[in-house]
Amino acid sequence: MNAWHKSSYSDGSGGNCVEVREGLVTGIRDTQNRGQGQIDLPSAEWIALMSTVRGQ
């Protein structure tokens, strides 16, 4: 699986940040609460979510 990276939409103030780790399964976690786990989505679901969010 790939390395974690911050969302390009994170505000940079150290506050509201989300990290993503993309691969066959995409992991999503809160940078302020990494120890509380992550949400894992199959890559097809991640692509569908991003398409919906972007309005495509």
XYZ file of C-alpha atoms in Angstrom:
56
model
C 0.000 0.000 0.000
C 1.167 3.537 -0.688
C 2.248 6.115 1.886
C -0.210 8.433 3.633
C -0.549 11.945 2.176
C -2.568 14.978 3.228
C -5.545 16.046 1.229
C -4.863 18.982 -1.074
C -7.976 20.560 0.475
C -6.569 20.524 4.021
C -6.395 24.055 5.365
C -2.699 23.966 6.389
C -3.376 25.497 9.810
C -2.896 22.189 11.597
C -6.620 21.960 12.203
C -8.942 20.246 9.767
C -6.722 17.790 7.935
C -7.474 14.473 6.308
C -4.874 11.959 5.160
C -5.406 9.398 2.427
C -3.503 6.244 1.517
C -4.490 5.051 -1.935
C -4.140 1.531 -3.292
C -6.418 -1.477 -3.815
C -7.987 -0.321 -0.551
C -8.028 3.407 0.197
C -7.547 4.457 3.808
C -8.875 7.774 5.138
C -7.976 9.186 8.563
C -8.049 12.362 10.634
C -4.538 13.745 11.154
C -5.515 15.003 14.615
C -6.751 11.561 15.724
C -4.629 8.988 13.882
C -4.814 6.575 16.802
C -8.587 6.334 16.518
C -8.335 4.369 13.316
C -9.251 4.904 9.730
C -11.971 4.238 7.209
C -11.015 1.748 4.504
C -12.787 1.749 1.144
C -12.276 -0.434 -1.931
C -10.644 1.686 -4.636
C -13.815 1.651 -6.769
C -15.793 3.133 -3.869
C -13.141 5.838 -3.325
C -13.301 6.777 -7.014
C -17.115 6.902 -6.859
C -16.994 9.089 -3.724
C -14.534 11.526 -5.293
C -16.591 11.704 -8.500
C -19.700 12.507 -6.470
C -17.945 15.123 -4.353
C -16.496 16.776 -7.456
C -19.893 16.680 -9.203
C -18.726 14.566 -12.124
